[in-house]
Short mmCIF file of C-alpha atoms in Angstrom, two decimals:
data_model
loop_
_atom_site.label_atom_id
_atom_site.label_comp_id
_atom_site.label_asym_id
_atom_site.label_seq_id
_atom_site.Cartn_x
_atom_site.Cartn_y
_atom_site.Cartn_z
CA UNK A 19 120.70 82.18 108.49
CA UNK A 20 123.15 82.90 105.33
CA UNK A 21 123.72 85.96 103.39
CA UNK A 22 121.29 88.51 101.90
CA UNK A 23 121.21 90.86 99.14
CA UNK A 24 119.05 94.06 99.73
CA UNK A 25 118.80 96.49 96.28
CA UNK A 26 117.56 99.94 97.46
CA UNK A 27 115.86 100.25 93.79
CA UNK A 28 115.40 104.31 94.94
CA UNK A 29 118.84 104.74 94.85
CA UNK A 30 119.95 102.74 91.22
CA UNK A 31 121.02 105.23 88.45
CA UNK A 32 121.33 102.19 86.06
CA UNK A 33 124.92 102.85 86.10
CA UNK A 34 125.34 98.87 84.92
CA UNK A 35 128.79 98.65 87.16
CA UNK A 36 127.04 95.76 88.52
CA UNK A 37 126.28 94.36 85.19
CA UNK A 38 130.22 94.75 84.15
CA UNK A 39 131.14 93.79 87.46
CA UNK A 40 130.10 90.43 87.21
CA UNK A 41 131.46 89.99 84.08
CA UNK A 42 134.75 90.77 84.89
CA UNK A 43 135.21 89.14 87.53
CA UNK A 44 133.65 85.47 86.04
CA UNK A 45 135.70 86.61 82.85
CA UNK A 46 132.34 85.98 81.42
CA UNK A 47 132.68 86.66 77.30
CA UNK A 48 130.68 89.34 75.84
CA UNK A 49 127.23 89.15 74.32
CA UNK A 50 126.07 91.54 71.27
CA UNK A 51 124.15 93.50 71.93
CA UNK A 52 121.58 95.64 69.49
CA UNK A 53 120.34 99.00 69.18
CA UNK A 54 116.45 97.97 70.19
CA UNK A 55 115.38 101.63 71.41
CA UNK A 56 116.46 100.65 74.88
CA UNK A 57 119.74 100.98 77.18
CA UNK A 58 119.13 97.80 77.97
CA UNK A 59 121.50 95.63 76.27
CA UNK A 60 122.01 92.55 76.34
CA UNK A 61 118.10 92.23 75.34
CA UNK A 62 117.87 89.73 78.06
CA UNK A 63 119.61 87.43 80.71
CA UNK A 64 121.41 84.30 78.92
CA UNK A 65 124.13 81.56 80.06
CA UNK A 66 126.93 83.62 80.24
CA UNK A 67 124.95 87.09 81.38
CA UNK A 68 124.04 86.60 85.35
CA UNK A 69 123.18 90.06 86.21
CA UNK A 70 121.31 92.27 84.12
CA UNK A 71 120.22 96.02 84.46
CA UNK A 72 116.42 96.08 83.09
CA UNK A 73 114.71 99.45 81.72
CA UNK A 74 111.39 100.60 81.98
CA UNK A 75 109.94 103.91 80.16
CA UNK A 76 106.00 104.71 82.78
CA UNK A 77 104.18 107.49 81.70
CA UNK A 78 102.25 108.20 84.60
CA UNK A 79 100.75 111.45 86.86
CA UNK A 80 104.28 112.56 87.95
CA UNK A 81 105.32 112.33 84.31
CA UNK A 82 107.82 110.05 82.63
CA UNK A 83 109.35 107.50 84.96
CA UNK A 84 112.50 105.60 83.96
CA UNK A 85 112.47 102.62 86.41
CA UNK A 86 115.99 100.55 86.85
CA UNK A 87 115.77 96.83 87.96
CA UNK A 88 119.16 95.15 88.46
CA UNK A 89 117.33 91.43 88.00
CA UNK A 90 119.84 88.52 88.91
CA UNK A 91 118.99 85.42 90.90
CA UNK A 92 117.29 85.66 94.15
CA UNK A 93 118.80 83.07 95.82
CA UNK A 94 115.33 81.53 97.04
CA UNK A 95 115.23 80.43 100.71
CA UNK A 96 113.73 77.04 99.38
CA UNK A 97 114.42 77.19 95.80
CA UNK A 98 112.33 75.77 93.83
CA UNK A 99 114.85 75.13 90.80
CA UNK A 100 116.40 72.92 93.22
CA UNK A 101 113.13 70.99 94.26
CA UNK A 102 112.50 70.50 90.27
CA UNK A 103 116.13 69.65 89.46
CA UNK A 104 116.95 67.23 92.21
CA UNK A 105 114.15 65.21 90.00
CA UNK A 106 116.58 65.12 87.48
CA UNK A 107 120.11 64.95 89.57
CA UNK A 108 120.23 65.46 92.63
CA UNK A 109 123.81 67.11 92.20
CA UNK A 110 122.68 69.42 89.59
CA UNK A 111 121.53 72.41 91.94
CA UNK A 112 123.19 73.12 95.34
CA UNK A 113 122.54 75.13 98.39
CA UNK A 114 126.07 76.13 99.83
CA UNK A 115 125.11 75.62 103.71
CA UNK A 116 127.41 78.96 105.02
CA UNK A 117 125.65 81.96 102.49
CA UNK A 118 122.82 79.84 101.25
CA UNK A 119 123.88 80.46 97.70
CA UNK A 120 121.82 78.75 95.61
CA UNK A 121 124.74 77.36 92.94
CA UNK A 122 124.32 75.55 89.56
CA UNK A 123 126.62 72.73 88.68
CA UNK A 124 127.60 70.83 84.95
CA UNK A 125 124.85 68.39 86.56
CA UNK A 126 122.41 70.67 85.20
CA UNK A 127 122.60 69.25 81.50
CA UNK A 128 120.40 66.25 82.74
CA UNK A 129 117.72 68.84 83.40
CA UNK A 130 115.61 68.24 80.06
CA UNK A 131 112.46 70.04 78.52
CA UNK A 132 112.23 72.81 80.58
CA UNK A 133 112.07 76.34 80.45
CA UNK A 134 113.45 79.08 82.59
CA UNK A 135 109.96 80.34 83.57
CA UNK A 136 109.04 76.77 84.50
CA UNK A 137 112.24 76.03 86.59
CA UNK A 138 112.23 79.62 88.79
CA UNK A 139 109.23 81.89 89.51
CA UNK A 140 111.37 84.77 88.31
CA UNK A 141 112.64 83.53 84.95
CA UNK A 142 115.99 84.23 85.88
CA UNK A 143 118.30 80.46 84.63
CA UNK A 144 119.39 80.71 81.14
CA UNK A 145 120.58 77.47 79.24
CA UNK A 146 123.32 76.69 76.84
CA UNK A 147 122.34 75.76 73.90
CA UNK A 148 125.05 73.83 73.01
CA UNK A 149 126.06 72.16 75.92
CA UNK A 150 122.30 71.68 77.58
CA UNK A 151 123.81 73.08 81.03
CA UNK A 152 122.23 75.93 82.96
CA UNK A 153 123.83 78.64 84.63
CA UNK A 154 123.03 81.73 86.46
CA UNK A 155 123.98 84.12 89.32
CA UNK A 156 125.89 81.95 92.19
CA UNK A 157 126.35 85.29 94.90
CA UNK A 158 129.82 85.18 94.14
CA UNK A 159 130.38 82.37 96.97
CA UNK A 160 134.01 81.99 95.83
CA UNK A 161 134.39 85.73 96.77
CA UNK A 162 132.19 85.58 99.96
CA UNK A 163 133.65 82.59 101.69
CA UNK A 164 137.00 84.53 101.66
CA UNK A 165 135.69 88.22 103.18
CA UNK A 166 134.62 90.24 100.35
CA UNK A 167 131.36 91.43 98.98
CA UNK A 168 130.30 89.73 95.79
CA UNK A 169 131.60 91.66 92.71
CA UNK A 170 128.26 93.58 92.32
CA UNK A 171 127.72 95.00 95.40
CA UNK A 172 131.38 96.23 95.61
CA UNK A 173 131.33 98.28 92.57
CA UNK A 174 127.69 100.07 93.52
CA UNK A 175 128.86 103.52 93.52
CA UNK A 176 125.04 104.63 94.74
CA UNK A 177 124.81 102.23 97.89
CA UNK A 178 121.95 100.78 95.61
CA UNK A 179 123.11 97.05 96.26
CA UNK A 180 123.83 95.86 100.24
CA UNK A 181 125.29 92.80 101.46
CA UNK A 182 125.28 91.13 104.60
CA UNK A 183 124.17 88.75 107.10
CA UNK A 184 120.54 88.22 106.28
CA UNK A 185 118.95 89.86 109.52
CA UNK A 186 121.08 93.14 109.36
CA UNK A 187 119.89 92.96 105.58
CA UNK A 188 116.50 92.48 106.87
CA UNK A 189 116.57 95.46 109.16
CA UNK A 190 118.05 97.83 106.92
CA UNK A 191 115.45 97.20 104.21
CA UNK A 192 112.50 98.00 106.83
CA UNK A 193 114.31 100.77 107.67
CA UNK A 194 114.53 102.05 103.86
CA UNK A 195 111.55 101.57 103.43
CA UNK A 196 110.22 103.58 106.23
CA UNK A 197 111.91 106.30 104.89
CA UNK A 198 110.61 105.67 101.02
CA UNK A 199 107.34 105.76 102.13
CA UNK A 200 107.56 109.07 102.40
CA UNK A 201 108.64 110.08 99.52
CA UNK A 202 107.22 106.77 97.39
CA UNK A 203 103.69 106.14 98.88
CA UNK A 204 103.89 102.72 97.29
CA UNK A 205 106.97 101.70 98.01
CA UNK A 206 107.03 98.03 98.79
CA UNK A 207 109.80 95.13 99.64
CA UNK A 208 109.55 92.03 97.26
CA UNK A 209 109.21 88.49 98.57
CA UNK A 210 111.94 89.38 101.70
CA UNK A 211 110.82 86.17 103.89
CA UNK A 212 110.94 83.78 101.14
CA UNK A 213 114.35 85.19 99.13
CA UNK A 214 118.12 86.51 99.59
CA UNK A 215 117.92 89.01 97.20
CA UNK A 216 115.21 91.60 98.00
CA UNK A 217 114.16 94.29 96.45
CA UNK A 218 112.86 98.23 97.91
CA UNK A 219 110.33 99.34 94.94
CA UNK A 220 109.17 102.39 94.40
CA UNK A 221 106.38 101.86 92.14
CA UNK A 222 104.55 98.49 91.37
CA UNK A 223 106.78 95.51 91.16
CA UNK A 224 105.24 94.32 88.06
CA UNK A 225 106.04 98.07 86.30
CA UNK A 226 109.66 97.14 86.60
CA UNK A 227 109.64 93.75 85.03
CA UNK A 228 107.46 90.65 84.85
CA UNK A 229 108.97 88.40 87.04
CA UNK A 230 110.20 91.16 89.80
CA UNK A 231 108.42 89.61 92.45
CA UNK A 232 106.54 85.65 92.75
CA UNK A 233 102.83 86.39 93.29
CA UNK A 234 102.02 82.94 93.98
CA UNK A 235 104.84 82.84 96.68
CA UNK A 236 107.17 79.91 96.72
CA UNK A 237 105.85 76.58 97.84
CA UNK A 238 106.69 75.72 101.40
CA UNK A 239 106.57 71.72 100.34
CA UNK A 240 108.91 69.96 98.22
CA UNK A 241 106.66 68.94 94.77
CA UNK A 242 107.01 65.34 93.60
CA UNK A 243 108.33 65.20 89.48
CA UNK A 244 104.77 64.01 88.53
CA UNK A 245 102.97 67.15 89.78
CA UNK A 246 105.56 69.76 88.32
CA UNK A 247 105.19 67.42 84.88
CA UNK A 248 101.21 68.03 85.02
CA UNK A 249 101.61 71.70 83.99
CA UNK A 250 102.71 72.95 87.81
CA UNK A 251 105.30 75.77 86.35
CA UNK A 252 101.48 77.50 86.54
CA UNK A 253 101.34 78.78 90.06
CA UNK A 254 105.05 80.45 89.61
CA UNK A 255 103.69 82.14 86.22
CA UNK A 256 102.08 85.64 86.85
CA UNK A 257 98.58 85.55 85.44
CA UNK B 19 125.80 100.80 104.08
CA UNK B 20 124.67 99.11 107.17
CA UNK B 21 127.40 96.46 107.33
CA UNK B 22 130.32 98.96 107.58
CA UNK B 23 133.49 96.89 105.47
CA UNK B 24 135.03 95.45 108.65
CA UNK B 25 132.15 94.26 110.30
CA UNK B 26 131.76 91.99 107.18
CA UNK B 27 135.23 91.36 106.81
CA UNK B 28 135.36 89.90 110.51
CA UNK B 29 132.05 88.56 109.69
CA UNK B 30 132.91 86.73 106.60
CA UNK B 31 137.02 85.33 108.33
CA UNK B 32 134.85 83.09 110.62
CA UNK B 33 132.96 81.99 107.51
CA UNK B 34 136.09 81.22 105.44
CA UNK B 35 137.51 79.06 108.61
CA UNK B 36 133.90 77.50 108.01
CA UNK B 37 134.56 76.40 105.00
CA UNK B 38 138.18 75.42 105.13
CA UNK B 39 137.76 73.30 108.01
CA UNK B 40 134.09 71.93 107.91
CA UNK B 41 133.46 71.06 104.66
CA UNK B 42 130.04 72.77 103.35
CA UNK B 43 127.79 69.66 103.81
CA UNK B 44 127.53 66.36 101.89
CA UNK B 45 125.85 67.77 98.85
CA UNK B 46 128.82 69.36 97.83
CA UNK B 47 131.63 67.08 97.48
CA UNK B 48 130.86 65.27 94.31
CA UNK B 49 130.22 68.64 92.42
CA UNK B 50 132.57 70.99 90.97
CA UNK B 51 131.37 73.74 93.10
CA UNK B 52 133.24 73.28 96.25
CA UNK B 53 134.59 76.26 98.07
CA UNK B 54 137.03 77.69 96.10
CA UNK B 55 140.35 79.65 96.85
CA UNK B 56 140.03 83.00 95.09
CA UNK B 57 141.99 83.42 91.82
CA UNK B 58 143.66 86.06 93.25
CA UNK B 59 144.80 84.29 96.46
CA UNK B 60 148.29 84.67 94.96
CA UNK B 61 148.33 87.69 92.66
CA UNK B 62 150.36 90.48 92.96
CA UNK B 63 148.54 93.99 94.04
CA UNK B 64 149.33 96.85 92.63
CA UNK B 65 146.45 99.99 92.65
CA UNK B 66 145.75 102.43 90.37
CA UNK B 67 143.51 105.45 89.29
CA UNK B 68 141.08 104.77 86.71
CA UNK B 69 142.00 106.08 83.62
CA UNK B 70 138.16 107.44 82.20
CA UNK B 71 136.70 110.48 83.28
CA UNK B 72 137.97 112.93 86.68
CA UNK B 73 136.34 111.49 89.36
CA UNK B 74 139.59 109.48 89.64
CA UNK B 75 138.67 105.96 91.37
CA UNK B 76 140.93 104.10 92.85
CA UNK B 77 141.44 100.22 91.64
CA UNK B 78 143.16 97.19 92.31
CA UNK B 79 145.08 95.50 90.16
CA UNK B 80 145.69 91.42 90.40
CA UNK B 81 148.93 90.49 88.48
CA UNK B 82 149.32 86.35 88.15
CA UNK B 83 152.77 85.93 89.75
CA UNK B 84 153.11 82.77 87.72
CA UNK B 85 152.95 81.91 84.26
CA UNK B 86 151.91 84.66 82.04
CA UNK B 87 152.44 87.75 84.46
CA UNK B 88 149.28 89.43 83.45
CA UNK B 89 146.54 91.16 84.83
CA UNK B 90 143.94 88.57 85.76
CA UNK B 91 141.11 91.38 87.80
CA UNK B 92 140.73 94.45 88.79
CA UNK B 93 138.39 95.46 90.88
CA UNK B 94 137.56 99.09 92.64
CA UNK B 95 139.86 99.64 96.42
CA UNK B 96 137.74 99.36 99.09
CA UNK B 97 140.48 101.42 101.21
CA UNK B 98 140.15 104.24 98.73
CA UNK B 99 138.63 107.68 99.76
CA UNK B 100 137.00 108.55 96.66
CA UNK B 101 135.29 105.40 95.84
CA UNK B 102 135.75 103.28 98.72
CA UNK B 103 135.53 100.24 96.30
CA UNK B 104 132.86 101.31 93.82
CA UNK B 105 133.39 101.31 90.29
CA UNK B 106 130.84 102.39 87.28
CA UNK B 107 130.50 100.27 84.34
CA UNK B 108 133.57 101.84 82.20
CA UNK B 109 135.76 101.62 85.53
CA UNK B 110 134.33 97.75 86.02
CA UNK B 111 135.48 96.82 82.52
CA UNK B 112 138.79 98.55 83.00
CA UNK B 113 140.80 94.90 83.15
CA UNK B 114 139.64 95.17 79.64
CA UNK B 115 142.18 98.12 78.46
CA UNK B 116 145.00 95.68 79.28
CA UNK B 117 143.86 92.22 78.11
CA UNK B 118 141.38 92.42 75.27
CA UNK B 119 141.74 90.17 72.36
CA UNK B 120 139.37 92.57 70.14
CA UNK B 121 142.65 95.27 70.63
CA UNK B 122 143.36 97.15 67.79
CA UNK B 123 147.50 96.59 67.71
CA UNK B 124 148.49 98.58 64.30
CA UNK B 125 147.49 102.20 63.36
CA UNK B 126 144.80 101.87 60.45
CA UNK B 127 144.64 103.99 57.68
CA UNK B 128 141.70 104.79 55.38
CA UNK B 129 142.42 105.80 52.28
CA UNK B 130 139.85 108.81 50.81
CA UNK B 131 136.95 107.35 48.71
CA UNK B 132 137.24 103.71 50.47
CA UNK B 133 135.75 102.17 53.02
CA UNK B 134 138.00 99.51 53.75
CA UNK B 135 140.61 100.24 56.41
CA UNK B 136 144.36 99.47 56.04
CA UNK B 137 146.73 98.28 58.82
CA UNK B 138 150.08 100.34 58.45
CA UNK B 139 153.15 100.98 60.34
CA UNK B 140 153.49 102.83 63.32
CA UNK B 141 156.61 104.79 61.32
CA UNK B 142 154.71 105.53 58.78
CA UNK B 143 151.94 107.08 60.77
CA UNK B 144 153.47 109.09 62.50
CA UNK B 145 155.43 110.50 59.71
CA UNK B 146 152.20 110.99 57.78
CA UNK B 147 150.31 112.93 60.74
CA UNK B 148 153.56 114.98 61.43
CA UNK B 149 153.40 116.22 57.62
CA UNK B 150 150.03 116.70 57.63
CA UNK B 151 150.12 119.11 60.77
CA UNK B 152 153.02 121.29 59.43
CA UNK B 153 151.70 121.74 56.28
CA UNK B 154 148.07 122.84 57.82
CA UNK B 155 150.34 124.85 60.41
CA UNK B 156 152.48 126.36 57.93
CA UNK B 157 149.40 127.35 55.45
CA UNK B 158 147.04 128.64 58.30
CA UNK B 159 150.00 130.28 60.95
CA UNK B 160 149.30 133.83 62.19
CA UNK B 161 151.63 135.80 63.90
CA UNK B 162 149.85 138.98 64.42
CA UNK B 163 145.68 139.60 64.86
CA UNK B 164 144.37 142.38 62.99
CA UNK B 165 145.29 144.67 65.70
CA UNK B 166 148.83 143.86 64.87
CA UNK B 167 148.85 142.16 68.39
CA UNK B 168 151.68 139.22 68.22
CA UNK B 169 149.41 135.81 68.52
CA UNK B 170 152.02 133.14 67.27
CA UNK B 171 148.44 130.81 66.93
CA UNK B 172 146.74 128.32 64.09
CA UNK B 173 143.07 128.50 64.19
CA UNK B 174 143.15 125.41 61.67
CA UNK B 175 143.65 122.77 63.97
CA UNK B 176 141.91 121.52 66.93
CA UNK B 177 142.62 118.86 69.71
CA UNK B 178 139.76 116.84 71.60
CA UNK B 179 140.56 114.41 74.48
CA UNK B 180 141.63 111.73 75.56
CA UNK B 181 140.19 110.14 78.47
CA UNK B 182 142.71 107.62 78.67
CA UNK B 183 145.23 110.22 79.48
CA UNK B 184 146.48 110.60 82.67
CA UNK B 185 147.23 114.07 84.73
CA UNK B 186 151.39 114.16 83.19
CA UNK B 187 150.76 113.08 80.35
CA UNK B 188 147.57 115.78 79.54
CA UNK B 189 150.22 118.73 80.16
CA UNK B 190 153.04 116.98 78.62
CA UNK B 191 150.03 117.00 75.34
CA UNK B 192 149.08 120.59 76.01
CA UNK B 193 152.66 122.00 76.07
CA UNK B 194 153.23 120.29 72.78
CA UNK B 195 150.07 121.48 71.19
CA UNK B 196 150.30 125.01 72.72
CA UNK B 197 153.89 125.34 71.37
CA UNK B 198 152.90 124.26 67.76
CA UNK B 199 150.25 127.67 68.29
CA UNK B 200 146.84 125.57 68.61
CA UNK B 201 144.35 127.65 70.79
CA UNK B 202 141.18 125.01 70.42
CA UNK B 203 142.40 122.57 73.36
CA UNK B 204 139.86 120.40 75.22
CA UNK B 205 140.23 117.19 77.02
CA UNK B 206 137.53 114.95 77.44
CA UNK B 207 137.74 115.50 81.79
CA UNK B 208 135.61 118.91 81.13
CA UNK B 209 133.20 117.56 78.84
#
């Protein structure tokens, strides 16, 4: 059963304590960032940024909209990162049994010639250039196995991010987004039965950020090497 | 939250036994990534009060009790009433204040009509700001409005800030500035 994430995206402010958060407590080093007419800074994810606060300016009936999307790894029920990379090493990805973290190892240097759109359906590993090894969000596992909430969820000041056993998680995003409907007539819960980290939109998924949600789903079957090499990053891509 | 902070915690202490005593499955044991004792198994606590603006969060601070005696995390206190362990992004980076190598350690001076700035002493800083300040207060001093009213005030000077001060230290500032006659006070709290 494992751990869950559910992000209550009605309730970020886009604060970024999660984003700082993470990096303190990884002692992660800092990226520059750049003045590119946006709060969001670093531009994007990369190997030593796991979680990432993403803006998005909608001009729509209601007005302007500033949507928030705290993107970070989704901790995919059957990842398929893992499927690809097992191809490679089968020690390079792991699935830690008690949260079902979905954890990236040095193993991931062997990992050759792909992308981070190929490897996850939600573009979220970055690699190292100089070392070839991938990393990305791991749910804080170190902090979980020993009673505490990853470092993200603890400093949410807006009750945005929730942690928990993933059928309490479950529950309290149905129940959330009961209560958005009515407010949000579109509201909508991203990809809940297939990941760990769901989301509670208020508008379109794909308003927020290209990869919010996997339209094609994740694959219920393991794929073979062969039929990932013949071009299969495809279904995970958004048209 | 739905998962009130002890649920979890009780929650999460059968986990840990988990994964001290089972292992955590085959796949892991050749990997680097095996369950981990937190860094701070064995640091020294100590909380705080964040140090920004007045909400006035309450952290945690992890001191290594070996080696270096540093701060190695700090994190918001899940057992404190105003924040109950939330932190924003200036209160998340707050281990930062303490141990930053990009920490500016001398006062700098820039010359007028430069651009480059000079390290100096801390002596000579100070000396330079005090003689700046009673010259300005000594030119621009009045000790009577145009009513004749006694005022015993500068209008020439002004004092913004800081954030990083705490509650003591702000009045132990505004005494000082109020007794040199400066009437433009304003700390960054009430902006």
């Amino acid at each position: 059963m494992g751990k869950s994430f559910f992000i209550d995206l009605t309730r970020c402010t886009a604060c970024r304590g999660c984003q700082v958060a993470c990096k303190q407590w990884k002692k992660l080093p800092a990226t520059e960032t750049q003045n590119w007419g946006s709060h969001q800074n670093p531009v994007d994810l990369n190997f030593v940024t796991y979680k990432l606060v993403r803006f998005n300016e909608l001009e729509d009936k209601g007005g302007l909209q500033w949507l928030f999307f705290p993107d970070q790894c989704r901790h995919c029920v059957e990842p398929p990162c893992k499927m690809m990379a097992d191809s490679y090493d089968e020690r390079a990805v792991i699935k830690d049994e008690l949260t079902g973290a979905v954890i990236y190892t040095q193993f991931t240097k062997a990992i050759e010639g792909m992308t981070g759109e190929e490897l996850c359906p939600y573009n979220i590993p970055r690699m190292d250039e100089k070392s070839g090894v991938w990393s990305k969000c791991d749910m804080c596992y170190d902090r979980v196995h020993n009673g505490l909430m990853p470092a993200c969820v603890q400093s949410c000041p807006t009750g945005a991010m929730n942690f928990g056993d993933r059928e309490e998680m479950i529950e309290l995003a149905n129940k959330r987004l009961e209560e958005a409907k009515k407010r949000y007539p579109e509201a909508a819960l991203g990809n809940v039965d297939d990941v760990r980290v769901f989301f509670l939109f208020q508008k379109k998924p794909d308003l927020y950020h290209k990869w919010a949600v996997a339209e094609a789903g994740i694959p219920s079957a393991p794929l073979t090497r062969r039929s990932l090499l013949a071009g299969l990053g495809a279904p995970f891509r958004r048209a | 939250m739905k998962v009130c902070r002890r649920d979890f915690l009780k929650l999460a202490g059968v986990a840990t036994a988990g994964a001290a005593f089972g292992g955590l499955g085959i796949d892991l044991s050749p990997t680097a990534a095996q369950a981990q004792l937190l860094k701070t198994r064995w640091a020294k606590e100590t909380t705080t009060v964040c140090c920004y603006c007045s909400v006035g969060c309450g952290l945690i601070v992890h001191t290594a009790k070996d080696g270096s005696g540093r701060a190695i995390n700090i994190e918001g206190d899940p057992d404190h009433p105003i924040n109950e362990g939330s932190l924003c992004a200036k209160g998340a980076s707050l281990w930062q204040l303490a141990e930053n190598d990009k920490r500016v350690m001398t006062p700098l001076y820039r010359a007028p009509y430069t651009d480059k700035w000079e390290p100096i002493s801390w002596d000579y800083a100070i000396y330079s700001i005090a003689k700046r300040i009673k010259q300005t207060r000594d030119e621009s001093f009045q000790k009577t409005n145009a009513k004749g009213q006694v005022v015993n005030r500068t209008e020439a000077m002004a004092s913004v800030g800081s954030a990083a001060l705490d509650n003591e230290e702000c009045w132990l500032y505004q005494t000082f500035l109020r007794a040199l006659g400066l009437v433009y006070i304003e700390h960054q709290a009430r902006i």
